[in-house]
């Protein structure tokens, strides 16, 4: 049994661990997301494209909006890990998922809410409304 463990450890040390940068990682990340879309796994691709991942050494950090999204992403990320490790020639890559519930989108439904949202984006809209005496 010890001989088998030493063999496994030796193979682990022989795995490639080439350096790569965030641009290379993002390129491969987006290629894999497109591959997921093409194969019909749109949910995984959507999770991957919610936010751009950041790179810290060999740790890739992805921010997702809630815990259930995180769990679904992690259940399907083994294929992603294998893809990234192979394409970037680095088997030290890990993926960390951070839940940030404050990134939820607030949707505007009523005309007043829509106007308030547009006014936040462009305050000159209120001046336009007043100038032409428009209703919301």
Short mmCIF file of N, CA, C and O in Angstrom, two decimals:
data_model
loop_
_atom_site.label_atom_id
_atom_site.label_comp_id
_atom_site.label_asym_id
_atom_site.label_seq_id
_atom_site.Cartn_x
_atom_site.Cartn_y
_atom_site.Cartn_z
N UNK A 1 0.83 -1.19 0.00
CA UNK A 1 0.00 0.00 0.00
C UNK A 1 0.87 1.26 0.00
O UNK A 1 0.56 2.23 -0.67
N UNK A 2 1.95 1.24 0.77
CA UNK A 2 2.85 2.39 0.79
C UNK A 2 3.48 2.63 -0.57
O UNK A 2 3.67 3.77 -0.98
N UNK A 3 3.80 1.55 -1.26
CA UNK A 3 4.39 1.68 -2.60
C UNK A 3 3.43 2.34 -3.56
O UNK A 3 3.82 3.18 -4.38
N UNK A 4 2.14 2.01 -3.44
CA UNK A 4 1.13 2.63 -4.29
C UNK A 4 1.00 4.12 -3.98
O UNK A 4 0.89 4.95 -4.88
N UNK A 5 1.00 4.49 -2.71
CA UNK A 5 0.90 5.90 -2.33
C UNK A 5 2.11 6.69 -2.81
O UNK A 5 1.98 7.82 -3.25
N UNK A 6 3.28 6.12 -2.74
CA UNK A 6 4.47 6.80 -3.22
C UNK A 6 4.40 7.01 -4.72
O UNK A 6 4.80 8.04 -5.23
N UNK A 7 3.85 6.02 -5.44
CA UNK A 7 3.69 6.14 -6.88
C UNK A 7 2.73 7.28 -7.20
O UNK A 7 2.98 8.09 -8.09
N UNK A 8 1.63 7.37 -6.46
CA UNK A 8 0.65 8.44 -6.67
C UNK A 8 1.28 9.79 -6.38
O UNK A 8 1.11 10.74 -7.14
N UNK A 9 2.04 9.92 -5.30
CA UNK A 9 2.69 11.18 -4.97
C UNK A 9 3.71 11.57 -6.03
O UNK A 9 3.84 12.72 -6.39
N UNK A 10 4.45 10.60 -6.52
CA UNK A 10 5.44 10.87 -7.55
C UNK A 10 4.76 11.39 -8.81
O UNK A 10 5.20 12.34 -9.42
N UNK A 11 3.62 10.77 -9.18
CA UNK A 11 2.90 11.22 -10.37
C UNK A 11 2.36 12.63 -10.16
O UNK A 11 2.34 13.43 -11.08
N UNK A 12 1.93 12.92 -8.95
CA UNK A 12 1.41 14.27 -8.64
C UNK A 12 2.51 15.32 -8.83
O UNK A 12 2.26 16.39 -9.34
N UNK A 13 3.72 14.99 -8.43
CA UNK A 13 4.84 15.93 -8.57
C UNK A 13 5.24 16.11 -10.03
O UNK A 13 5.77 17.15 -10.41
N UNK A 14 4.99 15.10 -10.86
CA UNK A 14 5.36 15.16 -12.26
C UNK A 14 4.35 15.93 -13.10
O UNK A 14 4.61 16.21 -14.27
N UNK A 15 3.17 16.25 -12.55
CA UNK A 15 2.16 16.98 -13.30
C UNK A 15 2.64 18.39 -13.61
O UNK A 15 3.35 19.01 -12.80
N UNK A 16 2.29 18.91 -14.77
CA UNK A 16 2.78 20.24 -15.15
C UNK A 16 2.19 21.34 -14.26
O UNK A 16 1.07 21.24 -13.78
N UNK A 17 2.98 22.36 -14.05
CA UNK A 17 2.52 23.52 -13.29
C UNK A 17 3.11 24.79 -13.90
O UNK A 17 3.81 25.55 -13.23
N UNK A 18 2.84 24.98 -15.20
CA UNK A 18 3.35 26.15 -15.91
C UNK A 18 2.62 27.41 -15.44
O UNK A 18 1.45 27.36 -15.08
N UNK A 19 3.33 28.51 -15.50
CA UNK A 19 2.73 29.79 -15.12
C UNK A 19 1.77 30.26 -16.22
O UNK A 19 1.96 29.97 -17.40
N UNK A 20 0.73 30.96 -15.80
CA UNK A 20 -0.23 31.54 -16.74
C UNK A 20 -0.75 32.84 -16.15
O UNK A 20 -0.62 33.08 -14.95
N UNK A 21 -1.32 33.69 -17.00
CA UNK A 21 -1.83 34.96 -16.50
C UNK A 21 -3.35 34.99 -16.59
O UNK A 21 -3.98 34.07 -17.09
N UNK A 22 -3.94 36.06 -16.09
CA UNK A 22 -5.39 36.17 -16.03
C UNK A 22 -6.02 36.20 -17.42
O UNK A 22 -7.09 35.66 -17.65
N UNK A 23 -5.33 36.81 -18.38
CA UNK A 23 -5.84 36.88 -19.74
C UNK A 23 -5.97 35.49 -20.35
O UNK A 23 -6.99 35.16 -20.96
N UNK A 24 -4.93 34.66 -20.17
CA UNK A 24 -4.98 33.28 -20.66
C UNK A 24 -6.12 32.51 -20.01
O UNK A 24 -6.84 31.76 -20.66
N UNK A 25 -6.26 32.70 -18.70
CA UNK A 25 -7.31 32.00 -17.96
C UNK A 25 -8.69 32.43 -18.45
O UNK A 25 -9.56 31.59 -18.70
N UNK A 26 -8.90 33.74 -18.64
CA UNK A 26 -10.19 34.24 -19.11
C UNK A 26 -10.51 33.73 -20.51
O UNK A 26 -11.67 33.41 -20.82
N UNK A 27 -9.50 33.65 -21.36
CA UNK A 27 -9.70 33.14 -22.72
C UNK A 27 -10.20 31.69 -22.67
O UNK A 27 -11.19 31.34 -23.32
N UNK A 28 -9.55 30.86 -21.88
CA UNK A 28 -9.95 29.46 -21.77
C UNK A 28 -11.30 29.33 -21.05
O UNK A 28 -12.12 28.47 -21.39
N UNK A 29 -11.54 30.19 -20.07
CA UNK A 29 -12.81 30.20 -19.34
C UNK A 29 -13.97 30.46 -20.31
O UNK A 29 -14.98 29.76 -20.31
N UNK A 30 -13.81 31.48 -21.16
CA UNK A 30 -14.86 31.82 -22.12
C UNK A 30 -15.02 30.76 -23.21
O UNK A 30 -16.13 30.50 -23.66
N UNK A 31 -13.92 30.13 -23.62
CA UNK A 31 -14.01 29.04 -24.59
C UNK A 31 -14.81 27.88 -24.02
O UNK A 31 -15.63 27.27 -24.70
N UNK A 32 -14.56 27.57 -22.75
CA UNK A 32 -15.30 26.47 -22.12
C UNK A 32 -16.77 26.83 -21.97
O UNK A 32 -17.65 25.97 -22.17
N UNK A 33 -17.07 28.08 -21.63
CA UNK A 33 -18.46 28.51 -21.52
C UNK A 33 -19.18 28.36 -22.86
O UNK A 33 -20.32 27.90 -22.92
N UNK A 34 -18.50 28.72 -23.94
CA UNK A 34 -19.09 28.57 -25.27
C UNK A 34 -19.29 27.08 -25.60
O UNK A 34 -20.30 26.70 -26.19
N UNK A 35 -18.34 26.26 -25.18
CA UNK A 35 -18.46 24.82 -25.38
C UNK A 35 -19.69 24.28 -24.64
O UNK A 35 -20.40 23.42 -25.16
N UNK A 36 -19.95 24.81 -23.46
CA UNK A 36 -21.12 24.39 -22.69
C UNK A 36 -22.41 24.80 -23.40
O UNK A 36 -23.37 24.03 -23.46
N UNK A 37 -22.44 26.00 -23.95
CA UNK A 37 -23.61 26.47 -24.70
C UNK A 37 -23.84 25.56 -25.90
O UNK A 37 -24.97 25.13 -26.17
N UNK A 38 -22.79 25.27 -26.63
CA UNK A 38 -22.89 24.44 -27.83
C UNK A 38 -23.38 23.02 -27.52
O UNK A 38 -24.06 22.40 -28.33
N UNK A 39 -23.02 22.50 -26.34
CA UNK A 39 -23.43 21.14 -25.98
C UNK A 39 -24.76 21.11 -25.23
O UNK A 39 -25.19 20.05 -24.79
N UNK A 40 -25.41 22.27 -25.09
CA UNK A 40 -26.73 22.31 -24.46
C UNK A 40 -26.72 22.51 -22.96
O UNK A 40 -27.77 22.46 -22.32
N UNK A 41 -25.58 22.73 -22.36
CA UNK A 41 -25.48 22.94 -20.90
C UNK A 41 -25.46 24.44 -20.63
O UNK A 41 -24.48 25.00 -20.14
N UNK A 42 -26.55 25.08 -20.95
CA UNK A 42 -26.63 26.54 -20.84
C UNK A 42 -26.57 27.05 -19.40
O UNK A 42 -26.08 28.13 -19.16
N UNK A 43 -27.07 26.28 -18.47
CA UNK A 43 -27.09 26.72 -17.07
C UNK A 43 -25.66 26.91 -16.54
O UNK A 43 -25.35 27.94 -15.94
N UNK A 44 -24.80 25.94 -16.82
CA UNK A 44 -23.40 26.05 -16.39
C UNK A 44 -22.74 27.25 -17.06
O UNK A 44 -22.01 28.01 -16.42
N UNK A 45 -23.01 27.44 -18.36
CA UNK A 45 -22.44 28.58 -19.08
C UNK A 45 -22.93 29.90 -18.49
O UNK A 45 -22.16 30.86 -18.37
N UNK A 46 -24.19 29.94 -18.10
CA UNK A 46 -24.74 31.16 -17.50
C UNK A 46 -24.05 31.48 -16.19
O UNK A 46 -23.70 32.63 -15.93
N UNK A 47 -23.84 30.47 -15.36
CA UNK A 47 -23.14 30.69 -14.09
C UNK A 47 -21.72 31.19 -14.34
O UNK A 47 -21.24 32.08 -13.64
N UNK A 48 -21.07 30.63 -15.36
CA UNK A 48 -19.69 31.03 -15.65
C UNK A 48 -19.61 32.46 -16.15
O UNK A 48 -18.61 33.13 -15.96
N UNK A 49 -20.67 32.93 -16.81
CA UNK A 49 -20.64 34.26 -17.41
C UNK A 49 -21.33 35.33 -16.56
O UNK A 49 -21.43 36.48 -16.98
N UNK A 50 -21.79 34.98 -15.36
CA UNK A 50 -22.43 35.97 -14.50
C UNK A 50 -21.46 37.08 -14.12
O UNK A 50 -21.81 38.25 -14.12
N UNK A 51 -20.26 36.70 -13.77
CA UNK A 51 -19.20 37.65 -13.41
C UNK A 51 -17.90 37.12 -13.97
O UNK A 51 -17.73 35.91 -14.12
N UNK A 52 -16.97 38.02 -14.25
CA UNK A 52 -15.65 37.58 -14.69
C UNK A 52 -14.89 37.06 -13.47
O UNK A 52 -14.84 37.72 -12.44
N UNK A 53 -14.29 35.88 -13.59
CA UNK A 53 -13.50 35.36 -12.48
C UNK A 53 -12.20 36.14 -12.33
O UNK A 53 -11.71 36.74 -13.28
N UNK A 54 -11.66 36.13 -11.12
CA UNK A 54 -10.38 36.78 -10.87
C UNK A 54 -9.35 35.70 -10.55
O UNK A 54 -9.70 34.61 -10.10
N UNK A 55 -8.11 36.03 -10.78
CA UNK A 55 -7.03 35.08 -10.58
C UNK A 55 -6.08 35.58 -9.50
O UNK A 55 -5.67 36.74 -9.50
N UNK A 56 -5.75 34.69 -8.56
CA UNK A 56 -4.78 34.99 -7.52
C UNK A 56 -3.83 33.80 -7.44
O UNK A 56 -4.14 32.80 -6.80
N UNK A 57 -2.71 33.90 -8.13
CA UNK A 57 -1.78 32.77 -8.21
C UNK A 57 -2.38 31.69 -9.10
O UNK A 57 -2.54 31.87 -10.29
N UNK A 58 -2.76 30.56 -8.49
CA UNK A 58 -3.44 29.51 -9.24
C UNK A 58 -4.88 29.34 -8.76
O UNK A 58 -5.55 28.40 -9.16
N UNK A 59 -5.33 30.25 -7.91
CA UNK A 59 -6.70 30.17 -7.39
C UNK A 59 -7.61 31.09 -8.21
O UNK A 59 -7.37 32.29 -8.30
N UNK A 60 -8.63 30.51 -8.81
CA UNK A 60 -9.61 31.27 -9.58
C UNK A 60 -10.81 31.52 -8.67
O UNK A 60 -11.36 30.58 -8.10
N UNK A 61 -11.21 32.79 -8.54
CA UNK A 61 -12.33 33.14 -7.67
C UNK A 61 -13.48 33.65 -8.52
O UNK A 61 -13.31 34.56 -9.33
N UNK A 62 -14.64 33.05 -8.33
CA UNK A 62 -15.85 33.44 -9.06
C UNK A 62 -16.89 33.88 -8.04
O UNK A 62 -17.11 33.22 -7.03
N UNK A 63 -17.53 35.01 -8.32
CA UNK A 63 -18.55 35.55 -7.43
C UNK A 63 -19.93 35.21 -8.00
O UNK A 63 -20.23 35.54 -9.15
N UNK A 64 -20.76 34.55 -7.19
CA UNK A 64 -22.11 34.19 -7.60
C UNK A 64 -23.13 34.80 -6.64
O UNK A 64 -22.80 35.09 -5.48
N UNK A 65 -24.39 34.99 -7.08
CA UNK A 65 -25.34 35.75 -6.28
C UNK A 65 -25.97 35.03 -5.10
O UNK A 65 -26.47 35.68 -4.19
N UNK A 66 -26.00 33.69 -5.07
CA UNK A 66 -26.61 33.02 -3.91
C UNK A 66 -26.04 31.61 -3.73
O UNK A 66 -25.31 31.10 -4.57
N UNK A 67 -26.41 31.01 -2.60
CA UNK A 67 -25.85 29.72 -2.21
C UNK A 67 -26.29 28.59 -3.15
O UNK A 67 -25.49 27.72 -3.48
N UNK A 68 -27.53 28.60 -3.61
CA UNK A 68 -27.98 27.52 -4.49
C UNK A 68 -27.25 27.57 -5.84
O UNK A 68 -26.90 26.52 -6.40
N UNK A 69 -26.98 28.76 -6.34
CA UNK A 69 -26.21 28.90 -7.57
C UNK A 69 -24.81 28.35 -7.37
O UNK A 69 -24.27 27.66 -8.23
N UNK A 70 -24.23 28.65 -6.21
CA UNK A 70 -22.89 28.16 -5.89
C UNK A 70 -22.86 26.63 -5.89
O UNK A 70 -21.97 26.02 -6.49
N UNK A 71 -23.85 26.02 -5.24
CA UNK A 71 -23.88 24.56 -5.15
C UNK A 71 -24.05 23.92 -6.52
O UNK A 71 -23.40 22.92 -6.84
N UNK A 72 -24.91 24.49 -7.36
CA UNK A 72 -25.09 23.94 -8.71
C UNK A 72 -23.83 24.10 -9.54
O UNK A 72 -23.46 23.21 -10.30
N UNK A 73 -23.16 25.25 -9.40
CA UNK A 73 -21.92 25.46 -10.15
C UNK A 73 -20.86 24.45 -9.71
O UNK A 73 -20.19 23.84 -10.54
N UNK A 74 -20.70 24.28 -8.40
CA UNK A 74 -19.67 23.37 -7.90
C UNK A 74 -19.95 21.92 -8.28
O UNK A 74 -19.02 21.14 -8.48
N UNK A 75 -21.24 21.55 -8.43
CA UNK A 75 -21.54 20.18 -8.81
C UNK A 75 -21.14 19.90 -10.26
O UNK A 75 -20.85 18.76 -10.62
N UNK A 76 -21.08 20.93 -11.09
CA UNK A 76 -20.69 20.73 -12.48
C UNK A 76 -19.34 21.26 -12.85
O UNK A 76 -18.97 21.31 -14.03
N UNK A 77 -18.55 21.66 -11.88
CA UNK A 77 -17.28 22.32 -12.21
C UNK A 77 -16.10 21.37 -12.36
O UNK A 77 -15.00 21.80 -12.71
N UNK A 78 -16.31 20.07 -12.17
CA UNK A 78 -15.19 19.12 -12.32
C UNK A 78 -14.69 19.07 -13.76
O UNK A 78 -13.49 19.01 -14.01
N UNK A 79 -15.62 19.13 -14.70
CA UNK A 79 -15.24 19.13 -16.11
C UNK A 79 -14.48 20.41 -16.45
O UNK A 79 -13.49 20.39 -17.18
N UNK A 80 -14.92 21.52 -15.88
CA UNK A 80 -14.23 22.81 -16.07
C UNK A 80 -12.81 22.76 -15.53
O UNK A 80 -11.87 23.21 -16.18
N UNK A 81 -12.65 22.19 -14.34
CA UNK A 81 -11.31 22.09 -13.74
C UNK A 81 -10.37 21.28 -14.63
O UNK A 81 -9.23 21.69 -14.86
N UNK A 82 -10.84 20.15 -15.12
CA UNK A 82 -10.01 19.32 -16.00
C UNK A 82 -9.64 20.06 -17.27
O UNK A 82 -8.50 19.99 -17.73
N UNK A 83 -10.60 20.80 -17.83
CA UNK A 83 -10.36 21.56 -19.05
C UNK A 83 -9.30 22.64 -18.81
O UNK A 83 -8.33 22.75 -19.57
N UNK A 84 -9.48 23.42 -17.76
CA UNK A 84 -8.53 24.50 -17.47
C UNK A 84 -7.14 23.96 -17.14
O UNK A 84 -6.13 24.50 -17.61
N UNK A 85 -7.08 22.90 -16.36
CA UNK A 85 -5.78 22.31 -16.01
C UNK A 85 -5.06 21.81 -17.25
O UNK A 85 -3.85 21.96 -17.37
N UNK A 86 -5.80 21.23 -18.18
CA UNK A 86 -5.18 20.72 -19.40
C UNK A 86 -4.75 21.84 -20.34
O UNK A 86 -3.64 21.83 -20.85
N UNK A 87 -5.62 22.81 -20.57
CA UNK A 87 -5.33 23.88 -21.52
C UNK A 87 -4.26 24.84 -21.01
O UNK A 87 -3.48 25.38 -21.78
N UNK A 88 -4.24 25.08 -19.68
CA UNK A 88 -3.26 26.03 -19.12
C UNK A 88 -2.01 25.30 -18.62
O UNK A 88 -1.09 25.95 -18.11
N UNK A 89 -1.97 23.98 -18.74
CA UNK A 89 -0.82 23.17 -18.34
C UNK A 89 -0.41 23.44 -16.90
O UNK A 89 0.77 23.65 -16.59
N UNK A 90 -1.42 23.46 -16.01
CA UNK A 90 -1.14 23.71 -14.60
C UNK A 90 -2.16 22.93 -13.77
O UNK A 90 -3.34 23.25 -13.78
N UNK A 91 -1.68 21.92 -13.05
CA UNK A 91 -2.58 21.08 -12.26
C UNK A 91 -2.71 21.57 -10.82
O UNK A 91 -3.27 20.86 -9.99
N UNK A 92 -2.24 22.76 -10.53
CA UNK A 92 -2.40 23.35 -9.20
C UNK A 92 -3.62 24.27 -9.15
O UNK A 92 -3.91 24.87 -8.11
N UNK A 93 -4.34 24.40 -10.26
CA UNK A 93 -5.48 25.32 -10.34
C UNK A 93 -6.61 24.85 -9.43
O UNK A 93 -6.96 23.67 -9.40
N UNK A 94 -7.16 25.80 -8.69
CA UNK A 94 -8.34 25.55 -7.86
C UNK A 94 -9.37 26.64 -8.16
O UNK A 94 -9.01 27.73 -8.61
N UNK A 95 -10.63 26.33 -7.91
CA UNK A 95 -11.70 27.30 -8.11
C UNK A 95 -12.39 27.52 -6.78
O UNK A 95 -12.79 26.57 -6.11
N UNK A 96 -12.51 28.79 -6.41
CA UNK A 96 -13.22 29.17 -5.18
C UNK A 96 -14.43 29.99 -5.59
O UNK A 96 -14.33 30.89 -6.43
N UNK A 97 -15.58 29.67 -5.02
CA UNK A 97 -16.81 30.39 -5.33
C UNK A 97 -17.20 31.20 -4.10
O UNK A 97 -17.30 30.66 -3.00
N UNK A 98 -17.40 32.50 -4.31
CA UNK A 98 -17.80 33.40 -3.24
C UNK A 98 -19.24 33.82 -3.47
O UNK A 98 -19.62 34.19 -4.58
N UNK A 99 -20.06 33.75 -2.42
CA UNK A 99 -21.46 34.16 -2.53
C UNK A 99 -21.57 35.62 -2.10
O UNK A 99 -21.14 35.98 -1.02
N UNK A 100 -22.11 36.43 -2.99
CA UNK A 100 -22.32 37.84 -2.70
C UNK A 100 -23.78 38.16 -2.99
O UNK A 100 -24.15 38.43 -4.13
N UNK A 101 -24.62 38.09 -1.97
CA UNK A 101 -26.06 38.24 -2.17
C UNK A 101 -26.46 39.68 -2.44
O UNK A 101 -27.60 39.94 -2.82
N UNK A 102 -25.56 40.63 -2.28
CA UNK A 102 -25.91 42.03 -2.56
C UNK A 102 -25.87 42.35 -4.03
O UNK A 102 -26.25 43.44 -4.44
N UNK A 103 -25.43 41.40 -4.87
CA UNK A 103 -25.35 41.65 -6.31
C UNK A 103 -26.66 41.34 -7.03
O UNK A 103 -26.69 41.31 -8.25
N UNK A 104 -27.73 41.13 -6.26
CA UNK A 104 -29.00 40.81 -6.91
C UNK A 104 -29.50 42.01 -7.71
O UNK A 104 -29.25 43.16 -7.36
N UNK A 105 -30.21 41.73 -8.78
CA UNK A 105 -30.75 42.78 -9.63
C UNK A 105 -32.11 43.21 -9.12
O UNK A 105 -32.93 42.38 -8.75
N UNK A 106 -32.35 44.50 -9.12
CA UNK A 106 -33.66 45.01 -8.77
C UNK A 106 -34.34 45.40 -10.07
O UNK A 106 -33.82 46.21 -10.83
N UNK A 107 -35.50 44.80 -10.29
CA UNK A 107 -36.21 45.04 -11.53
C UNK A 107 -37.27 46.11 -11.33
O UNK A 107 -37.93 46.17 -10.30
N UNK A 108 -37.43 46.97 -12.34
CA UNK A 108 -38.43 48.02 -12.31
C UNK A 108 -39.64 47.54 -13.12
O UNK A 108 -39.50 47.15 -14.27
N UNK A 109 -40.82 47.59 -12.48
CA UNK A 109 -42.01 47.10 -13.15
C UNK A 109 -42.96 48.22 -13.55
O UNK A 109 -43.48 48.23 -14.66
N UNK A 110 -43.22 49.15 -12.66
CA UNK A 110 -44.16 50.22 -12.96
C UNK A 110 -43.47 51.32 -13.75
O UNK A 110 -42.23 51.45 -13.71
N UNK A 111 -44.24 52.15 -14.46
CA UNK A 111 -43.62 53.25 -15.20
C UNK A 111 -42.83 54.21 -14.29
O UNK A 111 -41.76 54.68 -14.68
N UNK A 112 -43.32 54.44 -13.08
CA UNK A 112 -42.60 55.32 -12.15
C UNK A 112 -41.26 54.70 -11.75
O UNK A 112 -40.24 55.40 -11.72
N UNK A 113 -41.23 53.39 -11.46
CA UNK A 113 -39.98 52.71 -11.11
C UNK A 113 -39.00 52.74 -12.28
O UNK A 113 -37.81 52.95 -12.09
N UNK A 114 -39.52 52.55 -13.48
CA UNK A 114 -38.66 52.59 -14.67
C UNK A 114 -38.05 53.97 -14.85
O UNK A 114 -36.87 54.11 -15.16
N UNK A 115 -38.88 55.01 -14.65
CA UNK A 115 -38.37 56.37 -14.79
C UNK A 115 -37.31 56.66 -13.73
O UNK A 115 -36.27 57.26 -14.04
N UNK A 116 -37.55 56.23 -12.49
CA UNK A 116 -36.57 56.46 -11.42
C UNK A 116 -35.26 55.75 -11.72
O UNK A 116 -34.19 56.31 -11.49
N UNK A 117 -35.34 54.57 -12.27
CA UNK A 117 -34.12 53.83 -12.63
C UNK A 117 -33.36 54.54 -13.74
O UNK A 117 -32.14 54.69 -13.68
N UNK A 118 -34.08 54.99 -14.77
CA UNK A 118 -33.43 55.72 -15.86
C UNK A 118 -32.87 57.05 -15.39
O UNK A 118 -31.82 57.50 -15.86
N UNK A 119 -33.55 57.67 -14.44
CA UNK A 119 -33.09 58.95 -13.88
C UNK A 119 -31.78 58.75 -13.11
O UNK A 119 -30.92 59.63 -13.11
N UNK A 120 -31.62 57.59 -12.45
CA UNK A 120 -30.37 57.29 -11.76
C UNK A 120 -29.22 57.18 -12.76
O UNK A 120 -28.11 57.63 -12.50
N UNK A 121 -29.51 56.59 -13.91
CA UNK A 121 -28.49 56.41 -14.93
C UNK A 121 -28.15 57.75 -15.59
O UNK A 121 -26.99 58.06 -15.81
N UNK A 122 -29.19 58.55 -15.89
CA UNK A 122 -28.99 59.83 -16.56
C UNK A 122 -29.87 60.90 -15.90
O UNK A 122 -31.05 61.04 -16.23
N UNK A 123 -29.31 61.69 -14.97
CA UNK A 123 -30.09 62.70 -14.26
C UNK A 123 -30.70 63.78 -15.17
O UNK A 123 -31.67 64.43 -14.79
N UNK A 124 -30.19 63.94 -16.39
CA UNK A 124 -30.73 64.95 -17.30
C UNK A 124 -32.15 64.60 -17.76
O UNK A 124 -32.86 65.46 -18.27
N UNK A 125 -32.56 63.36 -17.55
CA UNK A 125 -33.92 62.96 -17.92
C UNK A 125 -34.97 63.75 -17.15
O UNK A 125 -36.02 64.09 -17.69
N UNK A 126 -34.70 64.04 -15.88
CA UNK A 126 -35.65 64.81 -15.08
C UNK A 126 -35.77 66.23 -15.62
O UNK A 126 -36.88 66.78 -15.68
N UNK A 127 -34.68 66.82 -16.04
CA UNK A 127 -34.71 68.15 -16.66
C UNK A 127 -35.53 68.11 -17.95
O UNK A 127 -36.34 69.01 -18.20
N UNK A 128 -35.35 67.09 -18.74
CA UNK A 128 -36.12 66.92 -19.98
C UNK A 128 -37.62 66.81 -19.68
O UNK A 128 -38.44 67.43 -20.34
N UNK A 129 -37.96 66.02 -18.68
CA UNK A 129 -39.36 65.85 -18.29
C UNK A 129 -39.97 67.17 -17.85
O UNK A 129 -41.08 67.52 -18.25
N UNK A 130 -39.23 67.94 -17.05
CA UNK A 130 -39.74 69.24 -16.57
C UNK A 130 -39.83 70.25 -17.70
O UNK A 130 -40.79 71.03 -17.76
N UNK A 131 -38.85 70.27 -18.57
CA UNK A 131 -38.81 71.24 -19.67
C UNK A 131 -40.02 71.09 -20.58
O UNK A 131 -40.65 72.09 -20.97
N UNK A 132 -40.37 69.88 -20.91
CA UNK A 132 -41.48 69.63 -21.82
C UNK A 132 -42.77 69.28 -21.11
O UNK A 132 -43.75 68.90 -21.73
N UNK A 133 -42.77 69.41 -19.77
CA UNK A 133 -43.95 69.15 -18.95
C UNK A 133 -44.55 67.78 -19.28
O UNK A 133 -45.73 67.65 -19.61
N UNK A 134 -43.72 66.76 -19.18
CA UNK A 134 -44.14 65.40 -19.51
C UNK A 134 -44.60 64.65 -18.29
O UNK A 134 -44.15 64.89 -17.17
N UNK A 135 -45.53 63.71 -18.47
CA UNK A 135 -45.98 62.82 -17.41
C UNK A 135 -45.14 61.55 -17.44
O UNK A 135 -44.62 61.17 -18.48
N UNK A 136 -45.11 60.90 -16.30
CA UNK A 136 -44.37 59.63 -16.23
C UNK A 136 -45.32 58.49 -16.45
O UNK A 136 -46.38 58.41 -16.01
#
